[in-house]
Amino acid sequence: MKGFGMIKVDESGWFEVDEPVAGPLDAICKPIAVAPCSSDTHFLHGGSGPAENRILGHEAIAEVLEVGELVTKFKPGDKVIVPCTTPDWSEKGVQVKGGNNAHDIDTMTSFKFLAIKDGVFAEKFSVNYADANLVLLPDDVDVADALMITDMMSTGFYGVEMANVNFGDTVVVFGIGPVGLMAVAGAKLRGAGKIYATGSRPNCAELALEYGASEIISYKNGNTVEQILEKQNGEKVDCVIIAGGNSSTFNEALQLVKSNGYIGTINFYDIEDTFTVPTFLTGLGMADINIRGGFCPGGALRAEKLLKLIQNDRIHPGKTFNYEFHGFEKIEEAFKLMDEKPKDLIKPIIYTDDI
Ligand code: NDP
Ligand code: ZN
């Protein structure tokens, strides 16, 4: 079968791979709608180290084609939401019972697509622990909204959870790409008082304001920290969520957050990046700043909770898709768009239609 992926670092294309075979707990699915993620492009460019001949993609709404003999909740023909993080729920996956199930056996090993096996930009892909990882797509939920659950919404909202956003808090969200946009929307849902969000792409800025940002700060218009502190009359903020920027953004977050404050970072830093933190940014190590960096929580229970927010009109994350493609082969064009990030792009969606 055919798939689109990484041939080697910096080289993407189509190639043939063997069809996946269902183990007893697996489901074999075909994609109905998929989307590229910044992490796919980062991975292609060697951001997590070298790799080759790996099918990309980890965000999918799919149709179940076949299930393993121990799968009880799903059958061929079901339309499902496929979380990008699919933990191993066995006894050896002991950490899945903790607060975040992304680290089932080791750091981030619940992230199987792309990192451990082929991703979803293929005619077929397999999902491990189908009963505990898949969610039926309800008839009344739009496919684009549901697709955002698989990664962007879960990740952005996790940034909000790690940054401990509470009623009335002043929050900075670094980045208003799709992940930052979901962090803005999540911070609003959690009752943030004021939300500053950083970015420069106009469509992203417009949607960030719609999702609840109070002010957009362009890092291209000068020092981000100075711009925000000036608006704050020098007062630092309660929570910072990092969903964009570079390795110096981390130090900017430390310059912005109050003592006892929270920083939640969901950025995918490059394997070559190093944090160098001057001690004065942390009160010489004694400022009681809470810092957490985390990975997208996955599994069915998480996805079902996020689905409830959509079904109850709390959020419409599908607005983030501002480029729409039809046809499986359009994955390549959409992926290149994501890689190049033109100024008007927020995020593309591909409806496979014909496979
Ligand atoms: P985008 O590239 O679409 O968005 C990045 C945002 O950061 C843009 O708004 C950009 O502004 C802004 N930005 C860039 N440089 C700076 C800067 N110096 N200061 C302030 N803001 C800046 O990325 P995504 O939203 O798709 O993803 C965000 C990150 O999340 C990526 O690193 C991605 O790999 C990671 N990720 C992590 C996951 C996890 O589980 N932890 C899961 C999914 C993604 P501009 O408008 O100018 O482009
Ligand atoms: Zn991703």
CSV table of C-alpha atoms and ligand atoms in Angstrom, one decimal:
chain,number,residue,atom,x,y,z
A,1,MET,CA,0.0,0.0,0.0
A,2,LYS,CA,1.0,3.6,-0.5
A,3,GLY,CA,1.9,6.2,2.1
A,4,PHE,CA,3.4,9.7,2.3
A,5,GLY,CA,6.4,10.1,4.6
A,6,MET,CA,9.9,10.8,5.4
A,7,ILE,CA,12.4,9.1,3.1
A,8,LYS,CA,15.3,10.6,5.1
A,9,VAL,CA,16.0,13.8,6.9
A,10,ASP,CA,14.8,16.7,4.8
A,11,GLU,CA,13.3,14.4,2.1
A,12,SER,CA,9.6,13.5,2.0
A,13,GLY,CA,7.7,11.6,-0.7
A,14,TRP,CA,5.4,8.7,-1.4
A,15,PHE,CA,6.5,5.1,-1.0
A,16,GLU,CA,5.1,1.6,-0.8
A,17,VAL,CA,5.0,-0.3,2.6
A,18,ASP,CA,3.5,-3.6,3.7
A,19,GLU,CA,-0.1,-3.4,4.9
A,20,PRO,CA,-0.5,-3.4,8.7
A,21,VAL,CA,-1.6,-6.7,10.3
A,22,ALA,CA,-4.1,-6.6,13.2
A,23,GLY,CA,-2.9,-8.0,16.5
A,24,PRO,CA,-5.6,-9.3,18.9
A,25,LEU,CA,-6.2,-5.8,20.4
A,26,ASP,CA,-5.7,-3.7,17.4
A,27,ALA,CA,-7.9,-2.0,14.8
A,28,ILE,CA,-6.9,-1.5,11.2
A,29,CYS,CA,-8.3,1.8,9.9
A,30,LYS,CA,-8.4,3.9,6.7
A,31,PRO,CA,-8.3,7.7,7.0
A,32,ILE,CA,-11.3,9.8,6.3
A,33,ALA,CA,-9.7,13.1,7.3
A,34,VAL,CA,-6.1,13.9,8.3
A,35,ALA,CA,-4.0,16.9,9.1
A,36,PRO,CA,-0.3,17.6,9.2
A,37,CYS,CA,1.1,18.8,12.5
A,38,SER,CA,4.2,21.1,13.1
A,39,SER,CA,5.7,18.0,14.8
A,40,ASP,CA,5.5,16.1,11.5
A,41,THR,CA,7.5,18.8,9.7
A,42,HIS,CA,9.9,19.1,12.7
A,43,PHE,CA,10.4,15.3,12.6
A,44,LEU,CA,11.1,15.4,8.9
A,45,HIS,CA,13.9,17.9,9.4
A,46,GLY,CA,15.6,15.8,12.0
A,47,GLY,CA,14.2,17.6,15.0
A,48,SER,CA,14.2,14.4,17.1
A,49,GLY,CA,17.2,12.9,15.4
A,50,PRO,CA,17.6,10.9,12.1
A,51,ALA,CA,15.0,8.5,10.8
A,52,GLU,CA,14.2,7.0,7.4
A,53,ASN,CA,11.3,5.5,5.5
A,54,ARG,CA,8.7,6.4,8.1
A,55,ILE,CA,5.2,7.3,7.1
A,56,LEU,CA,4.2,10.6,8.6
A,57,GLY,CA,1.0,11.9,10.1
A,58,HIS,CA,-0.6,11.4,13.5
A,59,GLU,CA,-4.0,13.2,13.4
A,60,ALA,CA,-6.8,11.2,11.9
A,61,ILE,CA,-10.5,10.6,11.7
A,62,ALA,CA,-10.9,7.1,10.3
A,63,GLU,CA,-13.1,4.2,9.3
A,64,VAL,CA,-12.5,0.9,11.0
A,65,LEU,CA,-11.7,-1.8,8.4
A,66,GLU,CA,-10.8,-4.8,10.6
A,67,VAL,CA,-10.4,-5.5,14.3
A,68,GLY,CA,-8.4,-8.0,16.3
A,69,GLU,CA,-10.2,-10.9,18.0
A,70,LEU,CA,-10.1,-9.3,21.4
A,71,VAL,CA,-11.6,-5.9,20.4
A,72,THR,CA,-15.1,-5.6,21.7
A,73,LYS,CA,-16.2,-2.0,21.2
A,74,PHE,CA,-15.6,-1.5,17.5
A,75,LYS,CA,-16.4,-3.2,14.2
A,76,PRO,CA,-15.7,-2.7,10.6
A,77,GLY,CA,-17.5,0.4,9.2
A,78,ASP,CA,-17.4,2.4,12.4
A,79,LYS,CA,-16.2,6.0,12.1
A,80,VAL,CA,-13.7,6.8,14.8
A,81,ILE,CA,-11.6,9.6,16.4
A,82,VAL,CA,-8.0,8.4,16.6
A,83,PRO,CA,-6.0,10.2,19.4
A,84,CYS,CA,-2.4,10.8,18.3
A,85,THR,CA,-1.2,9.4,21.6
A,86,THR,CA,-2.3,5.7,22.0
A,87,PRO,CA,-0.9,4.3,25.2
A,88,ASP,CA,-0.1,0.7,25.9
A,89,TRP,CA,-2.8,-0.1,28.5
A,90,SER,CA,-1.2,-3.4,29.5
A,91,GLU,CA,0.3,-4.1,32.9
A,92,LYS,CA,3.7,-3.1,31.6
A,93,GLY,CA,2.3,0.2,30.6
A,94,VAL,CA,2.1,1.1,34.3
A,95,GLN,CA,2.4,4.8,34.0
A,96,VAL,CA,-0.7,5.2,31.9
A,97,LYS,CA,-2.7,5.3,35.1
A,98,GLY,CA,-0.9,8.6,36.1
A,99,GLY,CA,-2.0,12.1,35.4
A,100,ASN,CA,-0.7,12.1,31.9
A,101,ASN,CA,-0.8,8.8,29.9
A,102,ALA,CA,1.7,10.0,27.3
A,103,HIS,CA,4.6,8.1,29.0
A,104,ASP,CA,3.3,4.5,29.2
A,105,ILE,CA,6.6,2.7,29.5
A,106,ASP,CA,9.2,5.4,29.1
A,107,THR,CA,9.3,9.1,28.2
A,108,MET,CA,6.7,9.8,25.4
A,109,THR,CA,6.5,6.1,24.4
A,110,SER,CA,2.7,6.3,24.2
A,111,PHE,CA,3.3,8.3,21.0
A,112,LYS,CA,3.4,5.4,18.6
A,113,PHE,CA,2.6,6.9,15.2
A,114,LEU,CA,5.6,8.5,13.6
A,115,ALA,CA,7.9,7.9,16.6
A,116,ILE,CA,7.7,4.1,16.9
A,117,LYS,CA,5.7,3.0,13.8
A,118,ASP,CA,4.3,4.3,10.6
A,119,GLY,CA,1.8,7.2,10.8
A,120,VAL,CA,-1.6,7.8,9.4
A,121,PHE,CA,-0.8,9.3,6.0
A,122,ALA,CA,-1.3,5.8,4.5
A,123,GLU,CA,-4.1,3.9,2.9
A,124,LYS,CA,-4.3,1.9,6.1
A,125,PHE,CA,-2.8,2.2,9.6
A,126,SER,CA,-3.1,0.2,12.8
A,127,VAL,CA,-4.2,1.4,16.2
A,128,ASN,CA,-3.0,-0.4,19.3
A,129,TYR,CA,-5.3,-1.1,22.2
A,130,ALA,CA,-8.3,0.0,20.1
A,131,ASP,CA,-10.9,-0.4,22.8
A,132,ALA,CA,-9.1,2.0,25.1
A,133,ASN,CA,-7.8,4.4,22.5
A,134,LEU,CA,-10.5,4.9,19.9
A,135,VAL,CA,-13.7,6.9,20.3
A,136,LEU,CA,-16.8,6.6,18.0
A,137,LEU,CA,-17.4,9.7,16.0
A,138,PRO,CA,-20.9,10.9,16.9
A,139,ASP,CA,-23.2,11.8,14.0
A,140,ASP,CA,-23.8,15.3,15.2
A,141,VAL,CA,-20.0,16.2,15.4
A,142,ASP,CA,-18.3,17.8,12.5
A,143,VAL,CA,-15.3,15.9,11.2
A,144,ALA,CA,-13.0,19.0,11.3
A,145,ASP,CA,-14.0,19.7,15.0
A,146,ALA,CA,-13.3,16.0,15.9
A,147,LEU,CA,-10.0,16.0,14.1
A,148,MET,CA,-8.7,18.8,16.4
A,149,ILE,CA,-9.3,16.6,19.4
A,150,THR,CA,-6.7,14.1,18.3
A,151,ASP,CA,-3.7,16.4,19.0
A,152,MET,CA,-4.2,20.2,18.9
A,153,MET,CA,-6.9,20.5,21.5
A,154,SER,CA,-5.5,17.8,23.8
A,155,THR,CA,-2.1,19.4,23.6
A,156,GLY,CA,-3.2,23.1,23.9
A,157,PHE,CA,-5.5,22.3,26.8
A,158,TYR,CA,-2.7,20.3,28.5
A,159,GLY,CA,-0.6,23.5,28.4
A,160,VAL,CA,-3.5,25.2,30.2
A,161,GLU,CA,-3.7,22.4,32.8
A,162,MET,CA,0.1,22.5,33.4
A,163,ALA,CA,0.1,26.3,33.7
A,164,ASN,CA,-2.7,25.9,36.3
A,165,VAL,CA,-4.9,28.6,34.9
A,166,ASN,CA,-7.6,29.7,37.3
A,167,PHE,CA,-10.4,32.3,37.5
A,168,GLY,CA,-9.1,35.8,36.9
A,169,ASP,CA,-5.5,34.8,36.2
A,170,THR,CA,-3.4,36.9,33.8
A,171,VAL,CA,-2.0,34.5,31.2
A,172,VAL,CA,0.6,34.7,28.4
A,173,VAL,CA,0.4,32.2,25.6
A,174,PHE,CA,3.5,32.1,23.4
A,175,GLY,CA,2.4,31.2,20.0
A,176,ILE,CA,-1.0,31.3,18.1
A,177,GLY,CA,-0.4,28.5,15.7
A,178,PRO,CA,-3.0,25.7,16.1
A,179,VAL,CA,-1.6,24.6,19.4
A,180,GLY,CA,-1.4,28.1,20.8
A,181,LEU,CA,-4.9,28.8,19.6
A,182,MET,CA,-6.3,25.9,21.5
A,183,ALA,CA,-4.3,27.0,24.6
A,184,VAL,CA,-5.9,30.4,24.3
A,185,ALA,CA,-9.4,28.8,24.0
A,186,GLY,CA,-8.6,26.5,26.9
A,187,ALA,CA,-7.4,29.4,29.1
A,188,LYS,CA,-10.6,31.2,28.4
A,189,LEU,CA,-12.7,28.1,29.3
A,190,ARG,CA,-10.7,27.8,32.6
A,191,GLY,CA,-11.7,31.4,33.5
A,192,ALA,CA,-8.5,33.4,32.7
A,193,GLY,CA,-8.9,37.1,33.4
A,194,LYS,CA,-6.6,38.5,30.8
A,195,ILE,CA,-4.8,36.6,28.0
A,196,TYR,CA,-1.8,38.0,26.0
A,197,ALA,CA,-1.0,35.9,23.0
A,198,THR,CA,2.1,36.2,20.8
A,199,GLY,CA,2.4,35.7,17.0
A,200,SER,CA,2.3,37.6,13.8
A,201,ARG,CA,0.3,35.7,11.2
A,202,PRO,CA,-2.9,37.8,10.7
A,203,ASN,CA,-5.4,34.9,10.4
A,204,CYS,CA,-4.0,33.3,13.5
A,205,ALA,CA,-4.3,36.7,15.3
A,206,GLU,CA,-7.9,37.1,14.3
A,207,LEU,CA,-8.8,33.6,15.4
A,208,ALA,CA,-6.9,34.1,18.7
A,209,LEU,CA,-9.0,37.1,19.5
A,210,GLU,CA,-12.2,35.1,18.6
A,211,TYR,CA,-11.1,32.3,20.9
A,212,GLY,CA,-10.5,34.6,23.8
A,213,ALA,CA,-7.1,36.5,23.6
A,214,SER,CA,-7.4,40.0,25.0
A,215,GLU,CA,-4.3,41.3,23.2
A,216,ILE,CA,-2.0,40.0,20.4
A,217,ILE,CA,1.7,40.8,20.9
A,218,SER,CA,3.8,40.5,17.8
A,219,TYR,CA,7.3,39.4,18.6
A,220,LYS,CA,8.3,41.0,15.4
A,221,ASN,CA,7.5,44.5,16.8
A,222,GLY,CA,10.2,44.4,19.5
A,223,ASN,CA,11.0,42.6,22.7
A,224,THR,CA,8.0,40.5,23.8
A,225,VAL,CA,8.7,40.7,27.5
A,226,GLU,CA,9.0,44.5,27.4
A,227,GLN,CA,5.9,44.8,25.3
A,228,ILE,CA,3.8,42.8,27.8
A,229,LEU,CA,5.3,44.3,31.0
A,230,GLU,CA,4.7,47.7,29.6
A,231,LYS,CA,1.0,46.9,29.1
A,232,GLN,CA,1.0,45.4,32.6
A,233,ASN,CA,2.5,48.5,34.2
A,234,GLY,CA,5.4,46.3,35.2
A,235,GLU,CA,3.3,43.6,36.9
A,236,LYS,CA,4.3,40.0,36.1
A,237,VAL,CA,1.7,37.4,35.1
A,238,ASP,CA,0.3,34.3,36.9
A,239,CYS,CA,0.7,31.7,34.1
A,240,VAL,CA,2.7,31.3,30.9
A,241,ILE,CA,2.0,28.7,28.3
A,242,ILE,CA,4.7,28.1,25.7
A,243,ALA,CA,3.2,26.9,22.4
A,244,GLY,CA,5.7,28.5,20.0
A,245,GLY,CA,9.0,30.4,19.8
A,246,ASN,CA,12.5,29.1,20.2
A,247,SER,CA,14.8,28.1,23.1
A,248,SER,CA,15.1,31.7,24.3
A,249,THR,CA,11.3,31.8,24.8
A,250,PHE,CA,11.7,29.8,27.9
A,251,ASN,CA,13.8,32.6,29.5
A,252,GLU,CA,11.2,35.1,28.3
A,253,ALA,CA,8.6,33.1,30.2
A,254,LEU,CA,10.7,33.2,33.3
A,255,GLN,CA,11.0,37.0,32.9
A,256,LEU,CA,7.2,37.3,32.7
A,257,VAL,CA,6.0,34.9,35.4
A,258,LYS,CA,5.4,35.9,39.1
A,259,SER,CA,7.0,34.1,42.0
A,260,ASN,CA,4.7,31.1,42.8
A,261,GLY,CA,3.5,31.3,39.2
A,262,TYR,CA,3.3,28.6,36.6
A,263,ILE,CA,4.9,27.8,33.3
A,264,GLY,CA,3.5,25.1,31.1
A,265,THR,CA,5.4,24.3,28.0
A,266,ILE,CA,4.2,22.1,25.1
A,267,ASN,CA,6.7,23.2,22.6
A,268,PHE,CA,8.7,20.5,20.7
A,269,TYR,CA,12.2,21.8,21.1
A,270,ASP,CA,14.9,20.7,18.7
A,271,ILE,CA,17.3,17.9,19.8
A,272,GLU,CA,20.1,20.4,19.3
A,273,ASP,CA,18.5,23.0,21.6
A,274,THR,CA,20.0,23.8,25.1
A,275,PHE,CA,18.4,25.8,27.9
A,276,THR,CA,20.7,28.3,29.6
A,277,VAL,CA,18.9,29.8,32.5
A,278,PRO,CA,20.6,32.7,34.4
A,279,THR,CA,19.9,32.2,38.1
A,280,PHE,CA,18.5,35.7,38.6
A,281,LEU,CA,15.5,34.6,36.4
A,282,THR,CA,14.5,32.1,39.1
A,283,GLY,CA,15.1,34.2,42.2
A,284,LEU,CA,18.5,32.6,42.5
A,285,GLY,CA,16.7,29.3,42.4
A,286,MET,CA,14.2,30.3,45.2
A,287,ALA,CA,11.3,31.9,43.4
A,288,ASP,CA,8.9,29.0,43.7
A,289,ILE,CA,8.2,29.0,40.0
A,290,ASN,CA,6.4,25.8,38.8
A,291,ILE,CA,7.7,24.6,35.5
A,292,ARG,CA,6.2,21.7,33.6
A,293,GLY,CA,6.8,20.5,30.1
A,294,GLY,CA,4.5,17.9,28.8
A,295,PHE,CA,3.2,15.8,25.9
A,296,CYS,CA,-0.2,15.5,24.4
A,297,PRO,CA,-2.4,13.2,26.7
A,298,GLY,CA,-4.1,10.5,24.6
A,299,GLY,CA,-6.5,7.6,24.9
A,300,ALA,CA,-10.3,7.3,24.7
A,301,LEU,CA,-11.2,8.9,28.1
A,302,ARG,CA,-9.3,12.1,27.4
A,303,ALA,CA,-10.8,12.3,23.9
A,304,GLU,CA,-14.3,11.7,25.2
A,305,LYS,CA,-14.0,14.6,27.6
A,306,LEU,CA,-12.8,17.0,24.9
A,307,LEU,CA,-15.6,15.7,22.7
A,308,LYS,CA,-18.2,16.8,25.3
A,309,LEU,CA,-16.9,20.4,25.1
A,310,ILE,CA,-17.6,20.3,21.3
A,311,GLN,CA,-21.0,18.6,21.7
A,312,ASN,CA,-22.1,21.2,24.2
A,313,ASP,CA,-21.0,24.2,22.1
A,314,ARG,CA,-18.2,25.2,24.4
A,315,ILE,CA,-15.7,25.4,21.6
A,316,HIS,CA,-15.5,24.9,17.8
A,317,PRO,CA,-11.9,24.0,17.2
A,318,GLY,CA,-12.4,23.1,13.6
A,319,LYS,CA,-12.4,26.8,12.7
A,320,THR,CA,-8.6,26.4,12.9
A,321,PHE,CA,-8.6,24.7,9.5
A,322,ASN,CA,-8.4,27.4,6.9
A,323,TYR,CA,-7.1,25.3,4.0
A,324,GLU,CA,-9.2,22.4,2.8
A,325,PHE,CA,-8.0,19.7,0.4
A,326,HIS,CA,-9.9,16.7,-1.1
A,327,GLY,CA,-8.3,13.5,-2.2
A,328,PHE,CA,-5.7,11.2,-0.5
A,329,GLU,CA,-2.9,12.4,-2.8
A,330,LYS,CA,-3.4,16.0,-1.7
A,331,ILE,CA,-1.6,15.0,1.6
A,332,GLU,CA,1.6,16.0,-0.1
A,333,GLU,CA,0.5,19.5,-1.0
A,334,ALA,CA,-1.0,20.1,2.4
A,335,PHE,CA,2.1,18.8,4.1
A,336,LYS,CA,4.3,21.2,2.0
A,337,LEU,CA,2.1,24.1,3.0
A,338,MET,CA,2.5,23.1,6.7
A,339,ASP,CA,6.3,23.0,6.2
A,340,GLU,CA,6.5,26.4,4.5
A,341,LYS,CA,3.9,28.1,6.7
A,342,PRO,CA,2.8,30.9,4.4
A,343,LYS,CA,1.6,34.0,6.1
A,344,ASP,CA,-2.1,33.2,5.7
A,345,LEU,CA,-1.9,29.6,6.9
A,346,ILE,CA,-3.4,28.4,10.2
A,347,LYS,CA,-3.8,24.7,9.5
A,348,PRO,CA,-4.8,22.5,6.5
A,349,ILE,CA,-7.2,19.6,6.6
A,350,ILE,CA,-7.3,16.8,4.0
A,351,TYR,CA,-10.5,14.8,3.4
A,352,THR,CA,-9.4,11.6,1.7
A,353,ASP,CA,-12.8,11.2,-0.1
A,354,ASP,CA,-11.8,8.5,-2.5
A,355,ILE,CA,-9.8,5.8,-0.8
B,1,NDP,P1,3.1,27.0,14.6
B,1,NDP,O1,4.5,27.1,14.0
B,1,NDP,O2,1.9,27.0,13.7
B,1,NDP,O3,3.0,28.2,15.6
B,1,NDP,C1,4.0,28.7,16.4
B,1,NDP,C2,3.6,30.1,16.9
B,1,NDP,O4,4.7,30.7,17.6
B,1,NDP,C3,3.2,31.1,15.8
B,1,NDP,O5,2.1,31.8,16.2
B,1,NDP,C4,4.5,32.0,15.7
B,1,NDP,O6,4.2,33.3,15.2
B,1,NDP,C5,4.9,32.0,17.2
B,1,NDP,N1,6.3,32.4,17.4
B,1,NDP,C6,7.3,32.1,16.6
B,1,NDP,N2,8.5,32.6,17.1
B,1,NDP,C7,8.1,33.3,18.2
B,1,NDP,C8,8.8,34.1,19.1
B,1,NDP,N3,10.2,34.2,19.0
B,1,NDP,N4,8.2,34.6,20.1
B,1,NDP,C9,6.9,34.5,20.3
B,1,NDP,N5,6.1,33.8,19.4
B,1,NDP,C10,6.7,33.2,18.4
B,1,NDP,O7,3.1,25.7,15.5
B,1,NDP,P2,2.0,24.8,16.1
B,1,NDP,O8,0.9,25.6,16.8
B,1,NDP,O9,1.5,23.9,15.1
B,1,NDP,O10,2.8,24.0,17.2
B,1,NDP,C11,3.4,24.6,18.3
B,1,NDP,C12,4.5,23.7,18.9
B,1,NDP,O11,3.8,22.7,19.6
B,1,NDP,C13,5.4,23.1,17.9
B,1,NDP,O12,6.7,23.1,18.5
B,1,NDP,C14,4.9,21.7,17.8
B,1,NDP,O13,5.9,20.8,17.3
B,1,NDP,C15,4.5,21.5,19.2
B,1,NDP,N6,3.6,20.4,19.5
B,1,NDP,C16,3.8,19.7,20.7
B,1,NDP,C17,2.9,18.7,21.1
B,1,NDP,C18,3.1,18.1,22.4
B,1,NDP,O14,2.5,17.1,22.7
B,1,NDP,N7,3.8,18.7,23.3
B,1,NDP,C19,1.9,18.2,20.2
B,1,NDP,C20,1.7,19.0,19.0
B,1,NDP,C21,2.6,20.0,18.6
B,1,NDP,P3,3.8,33.6,13.7
B,1,NDP,O15,2.4,34.0,13.7
B,1,NDP,O16,4.8,34.7,13.3
B,1,NDP,O17,4.1,32.3,12.9
B,2,ZN,ZN,1.4,16.6,16.7
